[in-house]
Structures are given as structure tokens and as C-alpha cells.
Coordinates of C-alpha atoms in Angstrom, one line a residue:
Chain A
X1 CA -78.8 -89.1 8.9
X2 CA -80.6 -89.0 12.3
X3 CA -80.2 -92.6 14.0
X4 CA -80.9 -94.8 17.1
X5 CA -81.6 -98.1 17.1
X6 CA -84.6 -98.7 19.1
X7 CA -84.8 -96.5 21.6
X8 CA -87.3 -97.8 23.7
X9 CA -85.8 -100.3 26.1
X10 CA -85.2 -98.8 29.6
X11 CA -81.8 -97.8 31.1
X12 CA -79.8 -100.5 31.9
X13 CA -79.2 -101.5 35.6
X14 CA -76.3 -100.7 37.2
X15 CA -73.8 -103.7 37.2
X16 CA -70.5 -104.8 37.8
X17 CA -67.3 -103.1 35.9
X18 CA -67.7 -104.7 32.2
X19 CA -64.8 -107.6 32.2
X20 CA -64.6 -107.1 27.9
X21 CA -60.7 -106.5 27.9
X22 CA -59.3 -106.0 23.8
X23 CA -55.4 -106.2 23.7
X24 CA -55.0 -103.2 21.4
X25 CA -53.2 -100.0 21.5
X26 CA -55.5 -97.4 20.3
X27 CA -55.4 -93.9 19.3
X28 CA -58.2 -91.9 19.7
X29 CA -58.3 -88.8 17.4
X30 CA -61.1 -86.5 18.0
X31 CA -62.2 -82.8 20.0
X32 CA -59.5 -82.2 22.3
X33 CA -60.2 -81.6 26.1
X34 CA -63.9 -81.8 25.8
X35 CA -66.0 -84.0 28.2
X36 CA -66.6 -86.1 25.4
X37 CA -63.7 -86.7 24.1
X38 CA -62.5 -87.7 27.5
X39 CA -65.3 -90.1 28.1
X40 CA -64.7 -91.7 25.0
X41 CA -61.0 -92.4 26.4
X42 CA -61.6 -93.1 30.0
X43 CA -63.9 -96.0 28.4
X44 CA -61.2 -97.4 25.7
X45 CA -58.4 -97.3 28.9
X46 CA -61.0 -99.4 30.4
X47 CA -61.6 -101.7 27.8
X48 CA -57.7 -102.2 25.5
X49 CA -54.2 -102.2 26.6
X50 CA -53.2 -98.8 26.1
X51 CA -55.2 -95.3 24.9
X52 CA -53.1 -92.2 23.5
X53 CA -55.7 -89.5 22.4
X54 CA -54.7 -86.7 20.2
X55 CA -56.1 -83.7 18.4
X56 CA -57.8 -84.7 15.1
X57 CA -56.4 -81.6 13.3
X58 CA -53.0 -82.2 14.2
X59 CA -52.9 -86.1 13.4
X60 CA -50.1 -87.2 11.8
X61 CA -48.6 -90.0 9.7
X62 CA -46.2 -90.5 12.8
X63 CA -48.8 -90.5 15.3
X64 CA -50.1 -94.1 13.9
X65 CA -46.5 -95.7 15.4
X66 CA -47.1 -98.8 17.6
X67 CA -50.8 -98.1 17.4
X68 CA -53.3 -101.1 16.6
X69 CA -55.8 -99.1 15.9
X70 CA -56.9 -95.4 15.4
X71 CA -60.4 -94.0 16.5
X72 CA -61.6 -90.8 14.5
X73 CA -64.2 -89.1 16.2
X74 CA -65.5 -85.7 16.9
X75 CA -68.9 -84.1 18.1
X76 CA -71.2 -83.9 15.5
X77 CA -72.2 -80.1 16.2
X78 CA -70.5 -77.5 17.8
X79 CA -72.0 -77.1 21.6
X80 CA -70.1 -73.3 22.3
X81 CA -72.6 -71.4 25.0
X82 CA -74.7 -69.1 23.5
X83 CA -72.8 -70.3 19.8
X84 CA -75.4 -71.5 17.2
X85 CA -75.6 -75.3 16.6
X86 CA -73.1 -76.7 13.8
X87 CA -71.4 -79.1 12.1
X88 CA -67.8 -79.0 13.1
X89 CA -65.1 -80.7 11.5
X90 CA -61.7 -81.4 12.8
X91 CA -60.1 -81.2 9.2
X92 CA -57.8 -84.3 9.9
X93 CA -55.3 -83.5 7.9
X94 CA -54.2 -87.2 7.1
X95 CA -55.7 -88.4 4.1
X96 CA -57.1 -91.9 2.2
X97 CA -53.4 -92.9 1.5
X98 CA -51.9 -92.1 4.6
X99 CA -54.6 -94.8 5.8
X100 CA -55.0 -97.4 3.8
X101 CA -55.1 -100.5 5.3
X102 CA -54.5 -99.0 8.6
X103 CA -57.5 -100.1 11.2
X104 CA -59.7 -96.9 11.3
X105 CA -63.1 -96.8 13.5
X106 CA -65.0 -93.9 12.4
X107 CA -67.4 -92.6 14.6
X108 CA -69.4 -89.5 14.8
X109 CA -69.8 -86.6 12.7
X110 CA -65.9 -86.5 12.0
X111 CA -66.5 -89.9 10.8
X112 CA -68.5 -88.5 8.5
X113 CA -66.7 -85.9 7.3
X114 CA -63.1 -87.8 6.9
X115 CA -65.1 -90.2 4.3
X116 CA -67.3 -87.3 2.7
X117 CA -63.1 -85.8 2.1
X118 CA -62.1 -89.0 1.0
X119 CA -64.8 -90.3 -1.0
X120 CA -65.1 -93.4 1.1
X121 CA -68.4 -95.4 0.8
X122 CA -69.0 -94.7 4.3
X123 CA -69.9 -90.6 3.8
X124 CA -71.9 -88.3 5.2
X125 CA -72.7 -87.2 1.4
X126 CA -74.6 -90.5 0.8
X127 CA -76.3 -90.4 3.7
Chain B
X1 CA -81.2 -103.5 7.8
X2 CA -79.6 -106.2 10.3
X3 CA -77.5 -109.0 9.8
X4 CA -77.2 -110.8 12.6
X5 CA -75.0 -113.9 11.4
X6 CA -72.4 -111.4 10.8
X7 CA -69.4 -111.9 12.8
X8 CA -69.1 -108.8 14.4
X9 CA -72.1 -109.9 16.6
X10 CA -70.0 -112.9 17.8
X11 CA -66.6 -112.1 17.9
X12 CA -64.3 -111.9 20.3
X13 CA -67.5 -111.0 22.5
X14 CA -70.4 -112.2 21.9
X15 CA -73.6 -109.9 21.7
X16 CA -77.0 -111.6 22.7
X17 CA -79.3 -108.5 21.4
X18 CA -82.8 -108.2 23.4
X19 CA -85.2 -108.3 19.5
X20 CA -88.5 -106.3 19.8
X21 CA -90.4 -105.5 16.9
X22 CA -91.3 -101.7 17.0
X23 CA -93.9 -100.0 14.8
X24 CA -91.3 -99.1 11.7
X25 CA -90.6 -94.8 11.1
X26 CA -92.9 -93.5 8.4
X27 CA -89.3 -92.7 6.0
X28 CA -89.2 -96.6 5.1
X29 CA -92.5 -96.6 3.5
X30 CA -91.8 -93.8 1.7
X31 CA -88.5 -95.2 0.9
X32 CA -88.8 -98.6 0.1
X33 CA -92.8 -99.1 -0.8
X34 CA -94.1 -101.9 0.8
X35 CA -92.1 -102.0 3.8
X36 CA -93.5 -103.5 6.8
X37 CA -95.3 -101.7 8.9
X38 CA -93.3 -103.2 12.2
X39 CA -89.4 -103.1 12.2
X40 CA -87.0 -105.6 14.5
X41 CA -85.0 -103.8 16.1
X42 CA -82.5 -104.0 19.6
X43 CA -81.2 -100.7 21.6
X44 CA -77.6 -99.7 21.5
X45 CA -78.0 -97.2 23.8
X46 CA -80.3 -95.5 26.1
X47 CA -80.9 -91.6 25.1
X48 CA -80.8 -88.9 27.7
X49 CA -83.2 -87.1 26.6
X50 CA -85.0 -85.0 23.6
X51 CA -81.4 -83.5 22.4
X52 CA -79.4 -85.8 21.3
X53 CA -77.0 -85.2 18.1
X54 CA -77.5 -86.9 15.2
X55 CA -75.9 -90.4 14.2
X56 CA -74.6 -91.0 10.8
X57 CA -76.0 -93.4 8.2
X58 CA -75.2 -94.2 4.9
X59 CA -76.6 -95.2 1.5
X60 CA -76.8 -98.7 0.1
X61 CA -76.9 -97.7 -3.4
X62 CA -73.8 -99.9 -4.9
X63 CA -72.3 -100.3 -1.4
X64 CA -71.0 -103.7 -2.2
X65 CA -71.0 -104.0 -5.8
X66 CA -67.5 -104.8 -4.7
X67 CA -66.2 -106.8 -1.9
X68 CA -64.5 -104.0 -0.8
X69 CA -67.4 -102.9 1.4
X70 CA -70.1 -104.4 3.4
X71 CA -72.8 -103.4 5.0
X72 CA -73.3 -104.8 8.7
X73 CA -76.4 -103.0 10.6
X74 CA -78.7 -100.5 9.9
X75 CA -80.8 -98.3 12.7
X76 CA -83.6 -96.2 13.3
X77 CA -82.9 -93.2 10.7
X78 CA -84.7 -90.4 8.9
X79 CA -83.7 -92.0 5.2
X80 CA -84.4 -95.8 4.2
X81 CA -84.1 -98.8 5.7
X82 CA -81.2 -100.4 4.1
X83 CA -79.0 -97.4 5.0
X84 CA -75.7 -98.3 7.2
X85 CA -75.0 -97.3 10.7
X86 CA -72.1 -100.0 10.8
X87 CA -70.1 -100.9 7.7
X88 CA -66.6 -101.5 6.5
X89 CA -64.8 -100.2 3.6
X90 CA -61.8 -101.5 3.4
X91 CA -60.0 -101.2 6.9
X92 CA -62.2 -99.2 7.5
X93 CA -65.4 -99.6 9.7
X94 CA -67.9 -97.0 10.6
X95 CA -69.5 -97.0 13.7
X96 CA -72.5 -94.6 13.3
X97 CA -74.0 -94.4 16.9
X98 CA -73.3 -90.9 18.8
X99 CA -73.8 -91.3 22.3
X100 CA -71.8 -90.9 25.5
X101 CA -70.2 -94.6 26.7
X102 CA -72.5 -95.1 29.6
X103 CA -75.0 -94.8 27.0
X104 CA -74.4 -98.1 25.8
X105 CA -76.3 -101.3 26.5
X106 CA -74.8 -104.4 27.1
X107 CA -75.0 -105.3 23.5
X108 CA -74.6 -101.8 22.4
X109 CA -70.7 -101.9 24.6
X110 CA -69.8 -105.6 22.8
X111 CA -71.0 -104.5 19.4
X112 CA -68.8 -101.5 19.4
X113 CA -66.0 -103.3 21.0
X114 CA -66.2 -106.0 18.1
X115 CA -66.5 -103.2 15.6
X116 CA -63.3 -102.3 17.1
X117 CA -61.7 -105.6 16.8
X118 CA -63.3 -106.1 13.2
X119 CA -61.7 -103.1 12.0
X120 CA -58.1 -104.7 13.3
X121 CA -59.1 -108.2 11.3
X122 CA -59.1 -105.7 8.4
X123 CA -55.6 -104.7 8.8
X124 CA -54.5 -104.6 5.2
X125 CA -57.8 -104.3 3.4
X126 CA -57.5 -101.9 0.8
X127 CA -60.4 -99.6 -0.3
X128 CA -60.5 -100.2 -4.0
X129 CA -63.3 -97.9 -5.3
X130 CA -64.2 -94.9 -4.1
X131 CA -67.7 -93.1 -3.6
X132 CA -67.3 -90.4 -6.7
X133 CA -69.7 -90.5 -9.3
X134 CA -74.1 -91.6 -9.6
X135 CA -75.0 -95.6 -10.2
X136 CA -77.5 -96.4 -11.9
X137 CA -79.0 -98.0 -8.5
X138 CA -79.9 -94.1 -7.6
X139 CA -81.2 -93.7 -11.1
X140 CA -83.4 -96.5 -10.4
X141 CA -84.3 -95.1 -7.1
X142 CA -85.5 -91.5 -8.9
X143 CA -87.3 -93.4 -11.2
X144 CA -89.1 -96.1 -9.0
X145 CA -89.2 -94.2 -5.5
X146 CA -88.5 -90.8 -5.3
X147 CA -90.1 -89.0 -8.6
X148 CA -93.9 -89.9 -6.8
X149 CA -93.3 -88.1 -4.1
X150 CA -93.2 -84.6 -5.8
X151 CA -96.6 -83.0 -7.6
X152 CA -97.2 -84.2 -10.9
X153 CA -95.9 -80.6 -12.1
X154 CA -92.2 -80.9 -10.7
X155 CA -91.8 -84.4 -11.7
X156 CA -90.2 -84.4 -15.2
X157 CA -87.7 -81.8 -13.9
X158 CA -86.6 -84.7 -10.7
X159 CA -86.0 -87.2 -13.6
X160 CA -84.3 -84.3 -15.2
X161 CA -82.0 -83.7 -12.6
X162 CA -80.9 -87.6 -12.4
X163 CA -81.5 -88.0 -16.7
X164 CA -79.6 -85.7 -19.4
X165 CA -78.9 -85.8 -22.7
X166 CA -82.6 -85.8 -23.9
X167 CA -86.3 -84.5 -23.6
X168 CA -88.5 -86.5 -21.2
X169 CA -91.9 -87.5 -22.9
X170 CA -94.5 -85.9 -20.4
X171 CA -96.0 -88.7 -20.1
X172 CA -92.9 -90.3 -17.3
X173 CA -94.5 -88.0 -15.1
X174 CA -97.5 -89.6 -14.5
X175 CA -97.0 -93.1 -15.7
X176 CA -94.6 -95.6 -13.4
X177 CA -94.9 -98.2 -16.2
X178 CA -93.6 -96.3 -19.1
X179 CA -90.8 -94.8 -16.7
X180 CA -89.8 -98.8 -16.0
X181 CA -90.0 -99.7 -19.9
X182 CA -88.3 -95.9 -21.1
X183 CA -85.0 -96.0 -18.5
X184 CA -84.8 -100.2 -19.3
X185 CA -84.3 -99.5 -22.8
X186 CA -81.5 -97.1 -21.9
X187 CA -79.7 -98.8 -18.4
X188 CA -76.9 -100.7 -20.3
X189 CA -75.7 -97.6 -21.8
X190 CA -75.7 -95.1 -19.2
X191 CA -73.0 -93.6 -18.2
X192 CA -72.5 -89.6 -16.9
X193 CA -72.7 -87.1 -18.5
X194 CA -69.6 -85.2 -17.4
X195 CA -66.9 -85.9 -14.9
X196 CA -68.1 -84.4 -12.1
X197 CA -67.1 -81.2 -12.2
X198 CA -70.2 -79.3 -12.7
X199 CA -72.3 -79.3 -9.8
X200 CA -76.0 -79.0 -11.6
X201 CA -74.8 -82.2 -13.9
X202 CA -72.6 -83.7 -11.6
X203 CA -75.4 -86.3 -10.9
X204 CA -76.9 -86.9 -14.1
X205 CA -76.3 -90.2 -16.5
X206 CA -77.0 -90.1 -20.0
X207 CA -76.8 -92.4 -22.9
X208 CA -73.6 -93.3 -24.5
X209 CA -74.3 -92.6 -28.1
X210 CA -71.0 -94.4 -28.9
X211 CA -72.2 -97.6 -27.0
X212 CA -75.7 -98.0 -28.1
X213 CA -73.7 -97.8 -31.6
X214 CA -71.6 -100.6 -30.5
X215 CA -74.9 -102.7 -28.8
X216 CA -73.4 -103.8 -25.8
X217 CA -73.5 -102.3 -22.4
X218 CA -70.3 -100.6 -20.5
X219 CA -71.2 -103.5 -17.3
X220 CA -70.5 -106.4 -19.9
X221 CA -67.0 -108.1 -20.1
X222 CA -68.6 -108.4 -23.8
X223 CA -68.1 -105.1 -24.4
X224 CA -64.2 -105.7 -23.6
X225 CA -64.0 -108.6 -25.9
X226 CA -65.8 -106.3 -28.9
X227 CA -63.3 -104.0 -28.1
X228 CA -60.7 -106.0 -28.5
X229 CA -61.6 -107.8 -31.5
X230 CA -62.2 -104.3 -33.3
X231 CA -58.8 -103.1 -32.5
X232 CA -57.1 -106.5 -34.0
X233 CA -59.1 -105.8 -37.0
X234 CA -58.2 -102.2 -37.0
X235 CA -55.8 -100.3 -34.5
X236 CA -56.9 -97.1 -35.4
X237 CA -60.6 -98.1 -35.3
X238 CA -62.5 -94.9 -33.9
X239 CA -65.5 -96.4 -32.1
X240 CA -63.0 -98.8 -30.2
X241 CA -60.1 -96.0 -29.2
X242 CA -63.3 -93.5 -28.0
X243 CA -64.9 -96.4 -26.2
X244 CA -61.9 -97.8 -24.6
X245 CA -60.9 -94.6 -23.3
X246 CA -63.8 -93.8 -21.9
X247 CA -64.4 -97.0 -19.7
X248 CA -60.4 -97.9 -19.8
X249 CA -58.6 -95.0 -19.5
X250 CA -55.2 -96.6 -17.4
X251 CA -54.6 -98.7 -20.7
X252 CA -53.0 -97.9 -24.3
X253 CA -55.2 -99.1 -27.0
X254 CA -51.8 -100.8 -28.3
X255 CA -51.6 -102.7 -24.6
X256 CA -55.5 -104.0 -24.3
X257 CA -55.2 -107.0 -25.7
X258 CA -52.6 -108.5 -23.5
X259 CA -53.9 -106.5 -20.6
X260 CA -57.7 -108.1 -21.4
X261 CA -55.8 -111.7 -21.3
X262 CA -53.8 -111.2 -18.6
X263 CA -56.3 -109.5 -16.2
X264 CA -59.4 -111.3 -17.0
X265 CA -60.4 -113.0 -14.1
X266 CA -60.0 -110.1 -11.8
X267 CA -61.6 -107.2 -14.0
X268 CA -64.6 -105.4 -12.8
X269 CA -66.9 -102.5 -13.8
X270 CA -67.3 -100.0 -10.9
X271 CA -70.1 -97.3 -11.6
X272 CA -69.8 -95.1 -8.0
X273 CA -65.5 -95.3 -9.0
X274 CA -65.7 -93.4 -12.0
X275 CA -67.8 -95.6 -14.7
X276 CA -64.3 -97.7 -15.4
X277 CA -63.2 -101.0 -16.0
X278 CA -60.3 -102.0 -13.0
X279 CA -58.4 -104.7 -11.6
X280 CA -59.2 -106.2 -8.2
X281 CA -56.8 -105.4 -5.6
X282 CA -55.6 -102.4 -7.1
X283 CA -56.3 -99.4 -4.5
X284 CA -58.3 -96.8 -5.1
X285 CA -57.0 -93.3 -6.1
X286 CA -57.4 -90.3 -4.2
X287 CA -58.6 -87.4 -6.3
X288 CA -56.9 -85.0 -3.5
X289 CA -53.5 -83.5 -3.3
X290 CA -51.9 -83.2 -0.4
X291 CA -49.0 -80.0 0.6
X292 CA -45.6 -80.5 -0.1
X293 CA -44.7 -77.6 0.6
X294 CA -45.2 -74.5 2.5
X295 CA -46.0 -74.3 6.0
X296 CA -49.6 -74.9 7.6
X297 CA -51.4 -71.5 8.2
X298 CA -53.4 -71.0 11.0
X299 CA -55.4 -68.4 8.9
X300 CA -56.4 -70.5 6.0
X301 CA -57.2 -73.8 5.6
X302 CA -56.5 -74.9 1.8
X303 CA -57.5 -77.8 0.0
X304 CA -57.0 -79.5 -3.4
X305 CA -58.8 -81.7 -5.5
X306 CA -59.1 -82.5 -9.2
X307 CA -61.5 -84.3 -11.6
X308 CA -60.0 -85.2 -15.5
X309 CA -61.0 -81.6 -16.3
X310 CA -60.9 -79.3 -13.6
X311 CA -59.0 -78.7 -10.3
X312 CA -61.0 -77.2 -7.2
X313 CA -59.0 -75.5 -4.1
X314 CA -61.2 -75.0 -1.2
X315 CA -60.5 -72.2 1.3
X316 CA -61.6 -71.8 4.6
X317 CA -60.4 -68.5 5.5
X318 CA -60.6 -67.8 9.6
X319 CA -63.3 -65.0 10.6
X320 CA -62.1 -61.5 10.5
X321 CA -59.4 -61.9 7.6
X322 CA -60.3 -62.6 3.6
X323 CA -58.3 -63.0 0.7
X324 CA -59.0 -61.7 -2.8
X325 CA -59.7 -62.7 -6.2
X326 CA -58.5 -60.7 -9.4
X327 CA -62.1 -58.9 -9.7
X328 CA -60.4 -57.3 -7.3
X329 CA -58.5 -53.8 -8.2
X330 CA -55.0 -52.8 -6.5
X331 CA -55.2 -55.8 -4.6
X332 CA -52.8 -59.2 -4.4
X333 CA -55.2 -62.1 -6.1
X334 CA -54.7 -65.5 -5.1
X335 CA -52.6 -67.2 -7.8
X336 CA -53.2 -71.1 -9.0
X337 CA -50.5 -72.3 -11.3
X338 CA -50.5 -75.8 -12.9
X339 CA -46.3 -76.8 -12.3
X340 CA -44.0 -78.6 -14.5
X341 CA -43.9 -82.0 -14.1
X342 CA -47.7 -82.5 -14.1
X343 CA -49.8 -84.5 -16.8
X344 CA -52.1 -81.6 -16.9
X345 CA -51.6 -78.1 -18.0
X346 CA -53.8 -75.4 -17.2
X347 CA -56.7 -75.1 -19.8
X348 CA -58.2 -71.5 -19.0
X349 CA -58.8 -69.3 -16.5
X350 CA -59.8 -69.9 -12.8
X351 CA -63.3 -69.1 -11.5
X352 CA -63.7 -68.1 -7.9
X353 CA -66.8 -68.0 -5.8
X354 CA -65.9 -64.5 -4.2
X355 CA -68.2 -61.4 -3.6
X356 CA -69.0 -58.4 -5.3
X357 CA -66.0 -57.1 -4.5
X358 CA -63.9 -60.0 -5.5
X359 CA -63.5 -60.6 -1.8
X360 CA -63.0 -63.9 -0.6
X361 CA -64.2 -64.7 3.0
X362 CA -64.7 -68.0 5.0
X363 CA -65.5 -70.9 2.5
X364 CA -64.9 -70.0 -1.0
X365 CA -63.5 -72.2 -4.0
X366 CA -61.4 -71.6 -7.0
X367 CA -61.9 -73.6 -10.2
X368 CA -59.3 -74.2 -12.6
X369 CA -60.1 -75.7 -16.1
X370 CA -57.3 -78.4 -16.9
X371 CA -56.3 -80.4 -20.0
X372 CA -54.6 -83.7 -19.8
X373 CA -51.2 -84.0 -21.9
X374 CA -49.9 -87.5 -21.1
X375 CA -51.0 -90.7 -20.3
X376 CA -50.0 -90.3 -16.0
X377 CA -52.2 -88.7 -13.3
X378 CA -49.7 -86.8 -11.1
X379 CA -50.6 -82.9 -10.9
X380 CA -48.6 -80.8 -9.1
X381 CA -49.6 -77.0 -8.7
X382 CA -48.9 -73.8 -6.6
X383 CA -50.6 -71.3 -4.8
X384 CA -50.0 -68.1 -4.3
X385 CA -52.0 -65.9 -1.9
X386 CA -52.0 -62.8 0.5
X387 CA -54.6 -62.6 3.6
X388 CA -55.8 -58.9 4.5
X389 CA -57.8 -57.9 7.8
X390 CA -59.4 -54.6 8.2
X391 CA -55.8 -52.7 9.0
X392 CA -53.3 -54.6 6.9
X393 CA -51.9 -57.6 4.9
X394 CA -49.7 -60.7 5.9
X395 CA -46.9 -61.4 3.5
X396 CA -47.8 -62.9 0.7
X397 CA -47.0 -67.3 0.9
X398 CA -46.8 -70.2 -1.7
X399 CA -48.5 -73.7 -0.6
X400 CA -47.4 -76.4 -3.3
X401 CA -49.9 -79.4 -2.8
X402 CA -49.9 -82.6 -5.8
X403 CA -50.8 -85.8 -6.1

């Protein structure tokens, strides 16, 4: 399940603020308050109209009001000090038909895990 | 894997990868045989250093039997190289890359915003099939790819795990040309050998006695049309009824006909969605329930699920508390009850996954045998549980979940 896609290249210069502007209202769902997390929506504020990030465990059907798209994410292992690496799951409690045809971006190791719950082709299971 | 026609590396921004070929990760030979021994490939992001959490990939095996799902770009990964770091199912699109933002490369930031946009173009898709049962794609895999890469010894028992219903003749073990000729004489009547509900056999096909009788396989619209044309001759004909509700189990025997007619055109035969004949656009159903009622607990985490013959409730019970099973003496048992209402009844008793003791501590699961008793799929049941520390007990609660 590791990836990277070529890893090789060197680091990209530093450049001018990227201009790519999506006019989307997103909701991020993923680890709340973790420096992830908020890098992940620092970048979308950048990049879309509006950003709204909530807990992945406490997602809810009403949450996905005047949303374009939702974002599930999380951290694929859990990085507590001195804690032993894990998976870690938020348990998003919203489930395959709560979604369906609703924009969803899965990324990370919740990704993962909201399709291993639901079966979707995109699991962690078949991977 | 790479596509790079694909939209998603043109729209709305457009992504103008730097290609290098790099020597290609020693998996995809063992993978795929033959496999080049240099890979194209462009960076998405720049790593920071030798720690760096794992992406997610996925298998190709049956990924777009139906156009449902599509694959989009593989990656650098530790299994083949046809697996999926971006796809789509449905409205759904996975992006598989973990990293930190200023990670990305210029083409890594426009390909995840166009996965972003992509997965809005979907609005409405409906995932249609779900990823629930073995293909015969991974059987082919076991046979072809797999199987050589364990000593001659252990062989017959990897077929084995992927093959039931029958002995093995020793000789598959050593012989790729006999395993080619033995598992084509069987492919068009696969089909598994349970429903999923046993984990040791959960991923095994066998041969359909029934359908080799019949001498057609379960893919073929043919077999439909047999079907049909025994049933006109005889309603009550006992090869049709058993084979129709095996591979058509959402229609009456007395309704296939028209339904066959009506739905012809937009019929398929999904393997990963449960071995079953379906209707395009109809969405796929979730085997989970989902609480009705009772309140969330912050203790417990409980989860539902059910195949044709058994339900499973999960429970993730936080550190420090446990719950019990009815090994258990002068203790409160979690209760699972089937409810009124459902089109199953309860068809034994449940199996739990506790200790010794009949303690059950952080993730445990309770089986429940079931028995269908009408034609419907909704299943509605209770349960009843207490949670116990080291000094005392929380009042018992009731969590209904169904689907």
C-alpha cells in the first residue's frame, strides 16, 4: 500500500503564490487540530471559495449543506509521543448512502478505511 | 499504470508532468512477469525524508468490469503495477498520495486540484457495485502469479485457499500448464463457495454443480435465456428456480420473464457485487445498518453488518472498560435480538470472539446466524449491553441499528 510516484526529482524552487483558484465550497473532514489537518485547510482556503473543516467522527448528514464538495482525510498512523505507530481511523460515522452521489475526495489512510467500511472499489482491503 | 489522456490531467488546469523513466521496483516483476525493467514515471511530491507514512493503492482486479469505476493513475507501490493511487467510484475519487501540501510539485498541486474538480463532475454518479465478494480475475492471479512464489510444498494449499469444493491433483503444484488447462475447464462455473461469512472460505470459488448441469456459465446472458425458456416449459422446474436464485435473487421466478424482456439491454453480471445478475443504474446496497436509535456512546463504538446468513456487530470498546459475553457467570451479556419487521429471523445462537472469561475488551465481534423469511432485505435488530470497569457497571443501554 506504500506509494510515491517517483520520488527522485529535486525540491521544487520556490515561486510565486500558485494562481489555481476552484470556485467550490469544500468541507474538509479529517484529524481535528492537528498540523496536518490544518495544512491541508490553509491550502484548500488558498485554492476554492470557501473551506469549513470538521471532525471526521462527528460528520454529519447536515454538515454536507451548501458544500460542493467534501474531503475525507486523516493521518494514516497515529503520531502520539512516545505512543506506538498505528493505523487510526476516524470512524466517520456517515455511511455509503448518506453519500451517494455526493462529491467525496478520499485521501489518506481515512480514505482508506471509509471504503474498506463501505465496500467501495477504492479500499484499503484490496490494496 | 498511467493514463495520461485522461481528463483529470487537463482539466480545469492543465498538468504538464516532467516523464523520466526510473529503474521499475522489484514487486512488478514479481507481480506482473515480464514487466519492464524501467517504469515512466513523474513526481507528485518531494518526500522529506526516510519517514514518510504510507500512501494508499488499490487493486485492479475487476475495478471496471463496470463503468461505475475507473482507474486513473497508478504510483510507485509495494504491490503491482496496475494498482490505483487515483480512481473514481462513483462520485467518488480517491486520491492516494499522503504528503503535506508544500509537498506537492507543480503537477502534483494541479493533479490534486483536478481530482478535486473531477470528483464535483461526478455529482450524481452512483456507485453501483460494491467491492464484497473474490473474481475470478484474483483466481486467475493465484493461479498464474502468485502460487510460484511459495515452495513447491505449500503450493497446493495457496490454490486451496483461493479453490474449494474439490481435491487438487498434486501435480498443479508444479505444472503452470495443467493449472491453465484444469481452472479453464472450470472458470464459467465458478462461483463462491459461501456468502462470505466465514472468514477461512470467504475467498474461495468453487464450481456450481447446478450450472455445469445446465452447460452455460453464470457471465452469459445465455444462461438467462435457458433460464427462462425452462421456466415457460415448467414453472416449478428445479434446476431453473435454484439457479435463478442464486444469480437472481431480487426477482420471483413468476416475474423473470417479463423482467428478462424488459431489462435486457441494461443487465449485467457483477462477480466483486455478490456473483448476481443486476440492472445498470440501480445503486448499490450497503450491507451495513445504521442506529436508529439509542444514543452514541463514548465508551463503545458499535457496528452492524449482515451477509444472507449471518449478521456481525463489531465493538470497539474504549481501554479500561469491557463488556461481557454469556460464558460469562453472574454477569449482564450483551443481548442481539433480530426485531419484528425484518425479513430475517434469528437462526441460532450468537458467537462472540471474547476471552476465557467471556470478557469482551477492545475489538471483539458477535456473530449471529440468520434465516431469510421473505423476499425484502430490511433487518432491523437490538442490542442490549452493559460496560463494567474495574469498580462498577454503567446502566445497562439498547442501540437499535437496521437497514
Amino acid at each position: 500500500m506504500l506509494l510515491a510516484f517517483a520520488l527522485s526529482l529535486p525540491a521544487p524552487c520556490p515561486q510565486e503564490p500558485p494562481a489555481e483558484h476552484l470556485p467550490l465550497r469544500v468541507l474538509y473532514a479529517g484529524n481535528a487540530g492537528t498540523p496536518y489537518s490544518k495544512a491541508w485547510t490553509t491550502f484548500l482556503a488558498a485554492h476554492t471559495d470557501t473551506v469549513r473543516a470538521v471532525a471526521g467522527r462527528t460528520l454529519q448528514p447536515a454538515d454536507l449543506v451548501d458544500v460542493d464538495v467534501l474531503i475525507l482525510d486523516g493521518e494514516v498512523e497515529d503520531h502520539t509521543p512516545g505512543g506506538e505507530m498505528q493505523l487510526v481511523s476516524e470512524h466517520v460515522p456517515l455511511q455509503l448512502r448518506d453519500l451517494q452521489g455526493v462529491p467525496v475526495l478520499l485521501m489518506g489512510g481515512e480514505g482508506g478505511f471509509f471504503s474498506d467500511d463501505n465496500q467501495l472499489k477504492t479500499s484499503w482491503r484490496h490494496g | 499504470m498511467l493514463r495520461p489522456d485522461h481528463p483529470i490531467f487537463r482539466q480545469p488546469f492543465v498538468v504538464t508532468p516532467s516523464f523520466e523513466r526510473i529503474p521499475s521496483p522489484d514487486n512488478f516483476e514479481r507481480w506482473q512477469p515480464g514487466f519492464p525493467d524501467t517504469v515512466e514515471t513523474f513526481a507528485i511530491f518531494t518526500p522529506r525524508g526516510d519517514k514518510e507514512e504510507p500512501g494508499l493503492v488499490t487493486s485492479d482486479a475487476g475495478f471496471e468490469s463496470l463503468p461505475d469505476a475507473e482507474l486513473v493513475l497508478g504510483g510507485i507501490n509495494m504491490k503491482g503495477p496496475r494498482y490505483a493511487a487515483v480512481a473514481r467510484h462513483g462520485s467518488f475519487v480517491m486520491w492516494g498520495f499522503h504528503c503535506l501540501p508544500e509537498q506537492l510539485t507543480d503537477s502534483g498541486r494541479r493533479l490534486f486540484l483536478n481530482s478535486l474538480a473531477y470528483a464535483v463532475a461526478h455529482r450524481g454518479a452512483q456507485v453501483e457495485t460494491l467491492r464484497q465478494r473474490p473474481t475470478r480475475d484474483e483466481l486467475d492471479r493465484a493461479f498464474e502469479v502468485f502460487v510460484d512464489q511459495y515452495p513447491a510444498e505449500q503450493r497446493l494449499g495457496v490454490l486451496t485457499r483461493h479453490l474449494g469444493g474439490e481435491a487438487l491433483p498434486p501435480a498443479l503444484a508444479a505444472d503452470a500448464a495443467a493449472r491453465r488447462s484444469w481452472l479453464a475447464a472450470r472458470r464459467p462455473f465458478l462461483h463462491p463457495v459461501d456468502d462470505g461469512s466465514n472468514w477461512s472460505t470467504a475467498h474461495q470459488l468453487a464450481v456450481d454443480p447446478q450450472l455445469q448441469q445446465l452447460g452455460v456459465g453464470n457471465a452469459s446472458l445465455d444462461l438467462l435465456d435457458r433460464l427462462a425458456a425452462r421456466l415457460a416449459a415448467d414453472a416449478d422446474d428445479q434446476l431453473a428456480t435454484t439457479l435463478l436464485q442464486r444469480y437472481v435473487p431480487d426477482v420471483p421466478p413468476a416475474a423473470f420473464a417479463d423482467w428478462l424482456r424488459t431489462e435486457r439491454e441494461r443487465l449485467y453480471f457483477t462477480e466483486a457485487g455478490g456473483w448476481v445478475w443486476r440492472v445498470r443504474g440501480t445503486p448499490a446496497s450497503s450491507p451495513r445498518l445504521r442506529r436508529v436509535d439509542g444514543e452514541a456512546d463514548q465508551l463503545l463504538r458499535l457496528d452492524a453488518s449482515s451477509t444472507e446468513s449471518t449478521l456481525t456487530i463489531t465493538l470497539r470498546v474504549q481501554q479500561g472498560w469491557h463488556a461481557w459475553s454469556p460464558k460469562a457467570k453472574d454477569q449482564s451479556p450483551v443481548k442481539v435480538a433480530v426485531l419484528p419487521g425484518s425479513s430475517f429471523v434469528a437462526a441460532g445462537e450468537p458467537s462472540f470472539t471474547d476471552d476465557e472469561h467471556g470478557m469482551l475488551t477492545g475489538y471483539s465481534e458477535i456473530q449471529l446466524p440468520i434465516r431469510r423469511t421473505d423476499q425484502g432485505r430490511r433487518l432491523r435488530v437490538a442490542v442490549t449491553y452493559t460496560l463494567c470497569d474495574e469498580a462498577t457497571c454503567k446502566p445497562p443501554r439498547t442501540v437499535v441499528l437496521e437497514r
